[in-house]
């Protein structure tokens, strides 16, 4: 059996009782940590309390007093569950094929219940049957919990620049890629990304946006929802409507340029974060914690060779002058900003 956080598991306790009278029958089941009782589905095919044996057919071999609500577990109960059945008579003249009294119940794997966030985890519960004149009989069942696991988010420049990157804010364009992979054993649902832009990046220049899973491009609106930055220094936000399966990777590629209205020799960064993801769709189940942020640093140092002053005498052309004569000097200024 395989389940995810938030899933409901159906268990069946099969009590194989000898023919004749069995006194003070009690069934117990110890739930694993992080699970809670939901409901008793049926006892010996009866689905409503007080639970009584059927008059005919499967299970009609048994005779016992009605089992009231007070004798079964309550909703949201954790730990040890107890069904107090009392004295049971199994008709010796009945059908030998129906000597099993079955309790079917449901339990839910709880979110935020301290379950370790790992890809696979075994959840084992142990049931016991007790009655007068015999030691307890025990049996165990195991459910394997599968969880999504996004361990890191990366941000790189497809143009080959490494962080921290020297950039010319007048001419350079960043070619960013965000990437996150699901290394877990279950799909990650409703994955959300935020890429926080620095004020030096020009949000109006964002171009060539491509969102993909394992290299297959996704369709905006149906597969994901993109919210562009509302202002300078804002954030790009992505919400995925499709799950990220185990072993799959999400990539978000885009190009972006710079503003040029700030001085040189500055350093800034933008940061990418996986804000949240879930164990079940809608979203529901377990909301997993953010991953990141990861930053990519940029800086706009001034190249000293571009700033060597060059001063010449504009007039007189001979560069010779008498006392009282006006001299005109020329100092050239770059036609474009020198790194802003």
Short mmCIF file of C-alpha atoms in Angstrom, two decimals:
data_model
loop_
_atom_site.label_atom_id
_atom_site.label_comp_id
_atom_site.label_asym_id
_atom_site.label_seq_id
_atom_site.Cartn_x
_atom_site.Cartn_y
_atom_site.Cartn_z
CA UNK A 1 0.00 0.00 0.00
CA UNK A 2 1.28 3.45 -0.98
CA UNK A 3 -0.08 6.78 0.27
CA UNK A 4 0.72 10.50 0.52
CA UNK A 5 0.27 13.00 3.31
CA UNK A 6 -3.43 13.86 3.39
CA UNK A 7 -4.56 10.54 1.92
CA UNK A 8 -7.19 8.42 3.66
CA UNK A 9 -6.30 4.75 4.18
CA UNK A 10 -8.87 1.98 4.57
CA UNK A 11 -7.92 -0.81 6.97
CA UNK A 12 -9.61 -4.17 7.53
CA UNK A 13 -9.31 -5.96 10.86
CA UNK A 14 -10.23 -9.62 10.41
CA UNK A 15 -11.10 -11.34 13.71
CA UNK A 16 -11.09 -15.11 13.23
CA UNK A 17 -13.19 -16.41 16.11
CA UNK A 18 -13.64 -20.01 17.18
CA UNK A 19 -17.07 -21.60 17.16
CA UNK A 20 -19.07 -21.28 20.33
CA UNK A 21 -18.81 -18.53 22.95
CA UNK A 22 -15.87 -16.13 23.09
CA UNK A 23 -16.01 -13.73 26.07
CA UNK A 24 -15.06 -10.04 26.24
CA UNK A 25 -13.81 -9.71 22.68
CA UNK A 26 -11.84 -6.52 22.10
CA UNK A 27 -9.97 -5.37 19.02
CA UNK A 28 -7.25 -2.72 19.16
CA UNK A 29 -5.13 -1.07 16.51
CA UNK A 30 -2.20 1.23 17.28
CA UNK A 31 -1.96 3.96 14.65
CA UNK A 32 1.49 5.17 13.60
CA UNK A 33 2.53 8.70 14.51
CA UNK A 34 1.05 11.27 12.18
CA UNK A 35 -2.21 9.45 11.48
CA UNK A 36 -5.69 9.86 12.95
CA UNK A 37 -8.95 7.90 12.94
CA UNK A 38 -11.61 9.06 10.47
CA UNK A 39 -14.53 6.62 10.78
CA UNK A 40 -15.71 3.08 11.27
CA UNK A 41 -16.94 2.01 7.85
CA UNK A 42 -18.58 -1.20 9.00
CA UNK A 43 -18.54 -3.97 11.58
CA UNK A 44 -19.51 -7.31 10.17
CA UNK A 45 -21.06 -5.49 7.15
CA UNK A 46 -23.25 -3.20 9.29
CA UNK A 47 -22.41 0.41 8.39
CA UNK A 48 -24.35 2.27 11.10
CA UNK A 49 -24.12 2.33 14.88
CA UNK A 50 -25.35 0.55 16.87
CA UNK A 51 -23.65 -2.22 14.87
CA UNK A 52 -25.51 -5.55 14.89
CA UNK A 53 -24.89 -8.88 13.14
CA UNK A 54 -26.78 -9.51 9.90
CA UNK A 55 -29.77 -11.82 9.96
CA UNK A 56 -28.65 -13.82 6.97
CA UNK A 57 -25.77 -14.29 4.57
CA UNK A 58 -22.14 -13.47 5.27
CA UNK A 59 -21.53 -12.81 8.96
CA UNK A 60 -24.84 -14.15 10.16
CA UNK A 61 -23.01 -16.88 12.12
CA UNK A 62 -22.26 -14.35 14.87
CA UNK A 63 -24.43 -13.18 17.69
CA UNK A 64 -23.44 -10.28 19.98
CA UNK A 65 -25.03 -7.29 21.68
CA UNK A 66 -25.39 -4.09 19.61
CA UNK A 67 -22.08 -2.19 19.49
CA UNK A 68 -22.78 1.45 20.32
CA UNK A 69 -20.80 4.60 19.35
CA UNK A 70 -19.22 4.67 22.81
CA UNK A 71 -17.57 1.31 22.14
CA UNK A 72 -15.77 2.36 18.95
CA UNK A 73 -13.05 4.99 18.34
CA UNK A 74 -14.03 8.64 17.97
CA UNK A 75 -13.29 10.94 15.03
CA UNK A 76 -9.73 12.37 14.99
CA UNK A 77 -8.57 9.97 17.69
CA UNK A 78 -4.86 9.15 17.57
CA UNK A 79 -2.75 6.40 19.10
CA UNK A 80 -4.54 3.25 20.22
CA UNK A 81 -7.98 2.59 18.74
CA UNK A 82 -10.32 0.22 20.58
CA UNK A 83 -13.48 -1.61 19.48
CA UNK A 84 -15.20 -3.27 22.45
CA UNK A 85 -17.40 -6.02 21.06
CA UNK A 86 -18.13 -8.03 24.21
CA UNK A 87 -19.32 -11.64 24.25
CA UNK A 88 -19.60 -13.24 20.80
CA UNK A 89 -21.30 -16.52 19.90
CA UNK A 90 -20.23 -18.18 16.68
CA UNK A 91 -22.95 -20.64 15.65
CA UNK A 92 -21.47 -24.13 15.35
CA UNK A 93 -24.16 -25.04 12.85
CA UNK A 94 -23.49 -22.03 10.67
CA UNK A 95 -21.39 -21.60 7.54
CA UNK A 96 -17.73 -22.43 8.27
CA UNK A 97 -16.68 -19.98 5.56
CA UNK A 98 -17.95 -17.01 7.59
CA UNK A 99 -16.06 -17.43 10.86
CA UNK A 100 -14.33 -14.05 10.39
CA UNK A 101 -15.76 -10.93 12.01
CA UNK A 102 -14.50 -7.98 10.00
CA UNK A 103 -14.04 -4.37 11.10
CA UNK A 104 -13.36 -1.91 8.33
CA UNK A 105 -12.25 1.59 9.23
CA UNK A 106 -10.46 4.61 7.74
CA UNK A 107 -7.53 6.70 8.98
CA UNK A 108 -5.93 9.81 7.52
CA UNK A 109 -2.25 10.73 7.25
CA UNK A 110 -2.16 14.17 8.86
CA UNK A 111 -0.34 17.25 7.58
CA UNK A 112 1.88 19.18 9.99
CA UNK A 113 2.01 16.20 12.32
CA UNK A 114 5.78 15.88 12.60
CA UNK A 115 6.21 13.28 9.87
CA UNK A 116 9.82 13.49 8.60
CA UNK A 117 10.09 15.06 5.15
CA UNK A 118 11.79 12.25 3.28
CA UNK A 119 10.97 10.60 -0.03
CA UNK A 120 9.87 7.24 1.45
CA UNK A 121 8.75 6.34 4.94
CA UNK A 122 7.19 3.14 6.31
CA UNK A 123 4.11 3.65 8.50
CA UNK A 124 3.33 0.49 10.47
CA UNK A 125 0.37 -0.15 12.74
CA UNK A 126 -0.18 -3.22 14.89
CA UNK A 127 -3.60 -4.71 15.63
CA UNK A 128 -4.40 -7.06 18.49
CA UNK A 129 -7.33 -9.29 19.38
CA UNK A 130 -7.97 -10.05 23.05
CA UNK A 131 -10.59 -12.19 24.79
CA UNK A 132 -10.95 -14.19 27.99
CA UNK A 133 -8.79 -17.28 28.25
CA UNK A 134 -6.15 -16.56 25.62
CA UNK A 135 -3.13 -14.30 25.11
CA UNK A 136 -3.45 -11.36 22.75
CA UNK A 137 -3.14 -12.14 19.06
CA UNK A 138 -1.21 -9.54 17.04
CA UNK A 139 -0.86 -8.64 13.38
CA UNK A 140 0.79 -5.69 11.59
CA UNK A 141 0.16 -3.79 8.37
CA UNK A 142 2.46 -1.35 6.63
CA UNK A 143 1.79 1.62 4.39
CA UNK A 144 4.64 3.24 2.47
CA UNK A 145 4.39 7.01 2.57
CA UNK A 146 5.62 8.71 -0.60
CA UNK A 147 6.43 12.42 -0.55
CA UNK A 148 7.67 14.99 -3.05
CA UNK A 149 11.07 16.46 -2.24
CA UNK A 150 12.48 19.65 -3.77
CA UNK A 151 15.85 20.11 -2.13
CA UNK A 152 17.28 23.10 -3.97
CA UNK A 153 16.59 25.78 -6.54
CA UNK A 154 19.33 27.08 -8.83
CA UNK A 155 19.71 30.28 -10.86
CA UNK A 156 22.24 30.50 -13.66
CA UNK A 157 23.03 32.67 -16.67
CA UNK A 158 22.80 30.76 -19.94
CA UNK A 159 25.23 33.28 -21.45
CA UNK A 160 28.01 31.74 -19.39
CA UNK A 161 28.41 34.41 -16.71
CA UNK A 162 29.07 33.15 -13.21
CA UNK A 163 27.91 34.89 -10.05
CA UNK A 164 29.20 37.48 -9.22
CA UNK A 165 29.10 38.68 -12.81
CA UNK A 166 30.64 41.88 -14.19
CA UNK A 167 28.14 43.47 -16.55
CA UNK A 168 27.91 46.44 -18.87
CA UNK A 169 24.47 47.74 -18.01
CA UNK A 170 24.21 49.65 -21.29
CA UNK A 171 24.65 46.71 -23.64
CA UNK A 172 24.47 43.43 -21.69
CA UNK A 173 21.38 41.22 -21.42
CA UNK A 174 21.11 38.50 -18.78
CA UNK A 175 19.85 35.11 -19.90
CA UNK A 176 18.57 33.64 -16.67
CA UNK A 177 17.47 30.08 -15.95
CA UNK A 178 15.70 28.98 -12.76
CA UNK A 179 15.62 25.25 -12.10
CA UNK A 180 14.21 22.97 -9.41
CA UNK A 181 13.91 19.18 -9.42
CA UNK A 182 11.62 16.80 -7.56
CA UNK A 183 13.90 14.14 -6.10
CA UNK A 184 11.12 12.59 -4.04
CA UNK A 185 8.81 9.63 -4.64
CA UNK A 186 5.50 11.46 -5.21
CA UNK A 187 4.35 14.33 -7.45
CA UNK A 188 4.73 17.90 -6.20
CA UNK A 189 1.49 19.83 -6.71
CA UNK A 190 0.82 23.56 -6.99
CA UNK A 191 4.51 24.44 -7.06
CA UNK A 192 5.11 28.19 -6.66
CA UNK A 193 8.22 30.12 -7.70
CA UNK A 194 9.15 33.73 -6.94
CA UNK A 195 12.06 35.51 -8.63
CA UNK A 196 12.70 38.78 -6.82
CA UNK A 197 14.27 41.33 -9.18
CA UNK A 198 16.75 43.99 -8.14
CA UNK A 199 15.94 47.62 -8.90
CA UNK A 200 18.82 47.74 -11.42
CA UNK A 201 17.09 45.14 -13.63
CA UNK A 202 14.63 46.53 -16.16
CA UNK A 203 11.40 44.57 -15.72
CA UNK A 204 9.99 46.11 -18.93
CA UNK A 205 12.71 44.36 -20.96
CA UNK A 206 11.79 40.78 -19.95
CA UNK A 207 11.71 38.67 -23.11
CA UNK A 208 11.92 35.08 -24.40
CA UNK A 209 10.12 33.64 -21.38
CA UNK A 210 9.90 29.84 -21.57
CA UNK A 211 8.60 27.57 -18.83
CA UNK A 212 9.21 23.83 -19.19
CA UNK A 213 9.24 20.49 -17.41
CA UNK A 214 12.01 18.15 -18.54
CA UNK A 215 12.52 20.36 -21.61
CA UNK A 216 8.89 20.23 -22.76
CA UNK A 217 7.44 23.72 -22.98
CA UNK A 218 4.33 24.40 -20.90
CA UNK A 219 1.35 26.50 -21.93
CA UNK A 220 0.63 29.68 -20.02
CA UNK A 221 -2.70 29.81 -18.11
CA UNK A 222 -3.57 26.13 -18.54
CA UNK A 223 -0.26 24.69 -17.30
CA UNK A 224 1.00 27.60 -15.21
CA UNK A 225 0.06 31.14 -14.22
CA UNK A 226 2.68 33.88 -14.59
CA UNK A 227 2.36 37.17 -12.76
CA UNK A 228 4.90 39.72 -14.02
CA UNK A 229 6.55 42.28 -11.74
CA UNK A 230 4.18 45.18 -11.11
CA UNK A 231 6.89 47.77 -10.50
CA UNK A 232 10.62 48.33 -10.66
CA UNK A 233 12.25 46.05 -8.12
CA UNK A 234 9.19 43.78 -8.18
CA UNK A 235 8.93 40.00 -8.45
CA UNK A 236 8.12 37.43 -11.11
CA UNK A 237 5.68 34.84 -9.75
CA UNK A 238 4.85 31.41 -11.20
CA UNK A 239 2.14 28.99 -10.04
CA UNK A 240 2.10 25.55 -11.67
CA UNK A 241 -1.25 23.95 -12.46
CA UNK A 242 0.44 20.70 -13.51
CA UNK A 243 2.31 18.43 -11.09
CA UNK A 244 6.06 17.99 -11.11
CA UNK A 245 6.51 14.22 -11.12
CA UNK A 246 9.26 12.37 -9.25
CA UNK A 247 12.55 12.74 -11.12
CA UNK A 248 11.31 15.70 -13.17
CA UNK A 249 12.80 19.20 -13.28
CA UNK A 250 11.15 22.58 -13.83
CA UNK A 251 13.04 25.25 -15.78
CA UNK A 252 12.11 28.91 -16.22
CA UNK A 253 14.15 30.81 -18.82
CA UNK A 254 13.99 34.53 -19.59
CA UNK A 255 16.13 37.43 -20.80
CA UNK A 256 16.34 40.78 -19.02
CA UNK A 257 18.33 43.98 -19.44
CA UNK A 258 19.25 46.83 -17.10
CA UNK A 259 18.30 50.37 -16.26
CA UNK A 260 21.10 52.91 -16.80
CA UNK A 261 20.09 55.65 -14.39
CA UNK A 262 22.40 54.68 -11.56
CA UNK A 263 26.08 55.09 -10.87
CA UNK A 264 28.95 52.69 -11.52
CA UNK A 265 30.71 50.38 -9.07
CA UNK A 266 27.49 49.00 -7.57
CA UNK A 267 26.60 45.42 -6.71
CA UNK A 268 23.12 43.87 -6.59
CA UNK A 269 21.42 40.51 -6.83
CA UNK A 270 18.10 38.90 -7.51
CA UNK A 271 16.89 35.88 -5.60
CA UNK A 272 14.81 32.87 -6.60
CA UNK A 273 12.70 30.81 -4.19
CA UNK A 274 10.36 27.84 -4.37
CA UNK A 275 7.72 29.33 -2.09
CA UNK A 276 5.70 26.19 -1.46
CA UNK A 277 4.44 22.92 -2.91
CA UNK A 278 1.88 20.34 -1.80
CA UNK A 279 1.45 16.59 -1.40
CA UNK A 280 -2.03 16.62 -2.99
CA UNK A 281 -3.78 18.74 -5.65
CA UNK A 282 -6.16 21.68 -5.14
CA UNK A 283 -3.93 22.42 -3.00
CA UNK A 284 -4.45 20.12 -0.02
CA UNK A 285 -2.58 17.66 2.14
CA UNK A 286 0.85 18.77 3.31
CA UNK A 287 2.21 22.21 2.41
CA UNK A 288 5.98 21.88 2.26
CA UNK A 289 8.36 24.61 3.36
CA UNK A 290 10.09 27.09 1.02
CA UNK A 291 13.32 26.14 -0.73
CA UNK A 292 15.92 28.87 -1.14
CA UNK A 293 16.40 31.67 -1.78
CA UNK A 294 19.33 31.36 -4.14
CA UNK A 295 20.92 34.60 -5.38
CA UNK A 296 22.73 35.67 -8.54
CA UNK A 297 25.04 38.65 -8.00
CA UNK A 298 25.83 41.31 -10.62
CA UNK A 299 28.10 44.37 -10.51
CA UNK A 300 28.99 47.23 -12.83
CA UNK A 301 32.64 48.12 -12.26
CA UNK A 302 34.16 51.01 -14.21
CA UNK A 303 36.96 50.05 -16.60
CA UNK A 304 39.78 52.48 -15.75
CA UNK A 305 41.07 52.69 -19.33
CA UNK A 306 37.76 54.18 -20.44
CA UNK A 307 38.07 57.04 -17.97
CA UNK A 308 41.61 58.37 -18.63
CA UNK A 309 41.13 62.14 -19.08
CA UNK A 310 42.18 63.50 -22.44
CA UNK A 311 42.48 67.29 -22.48
CA UNK A 312 43.60 69.30 -25.54
CA UNK A 313 43.91 72.95 -26.53
CA UNK A 314 41.07 73.73 -28.90
CA UNK A 315 42.26 77.29 -29.72
CA UNK A 316 44.53 78.85 -30.59
CA UNK A 317 45.41 75.98 -32.89
CA UNK A 318 49.11 76.63 -32.37
CA UNK A 319 48.66 76.17 -28.64
CA UNK A 320 50.58 79.44 -28.24
CA UNK A 321 49.04 82.50 -26.60
CA UNK A 322 49.97 85.94 -25.36
CA UNK A 323 49.18 87.37 -21.96
CA UNK A 324 45.50 88.31 -21.87
CA UNK A 325 44.57 86.05 -24.80
CA UNK A 326 41.73 83.51 -24.25
CA UNK A 327 42.55 79.82 -24.44
CA UNK A 328 39.84 77.21 -25.15
CA UNK A 329 40.36 73.65 -23.88
CA UNK A 330 38.53 70.50 -24.99
CA UNK A 331 37.74 67.52 -22.72
CA UNK A 332 35.76 64.77 -24.56
CA UNK A 333 32.82 63.14 -22.71
CA UNK A 334 31.64 59.60 -23.60
CA UNK A 335 28.63 59.64 -25.90
CA UNK A 336 27.05 56.80 -23.87
CA UNK A 337 27.15 56.16 -20.10
CA UNK A 338 30.27 54.38 -18.91
CA UNK A 339 28.60 51.47 -17.09
CA UNK A 340 25.70 53.72 -16.09
#
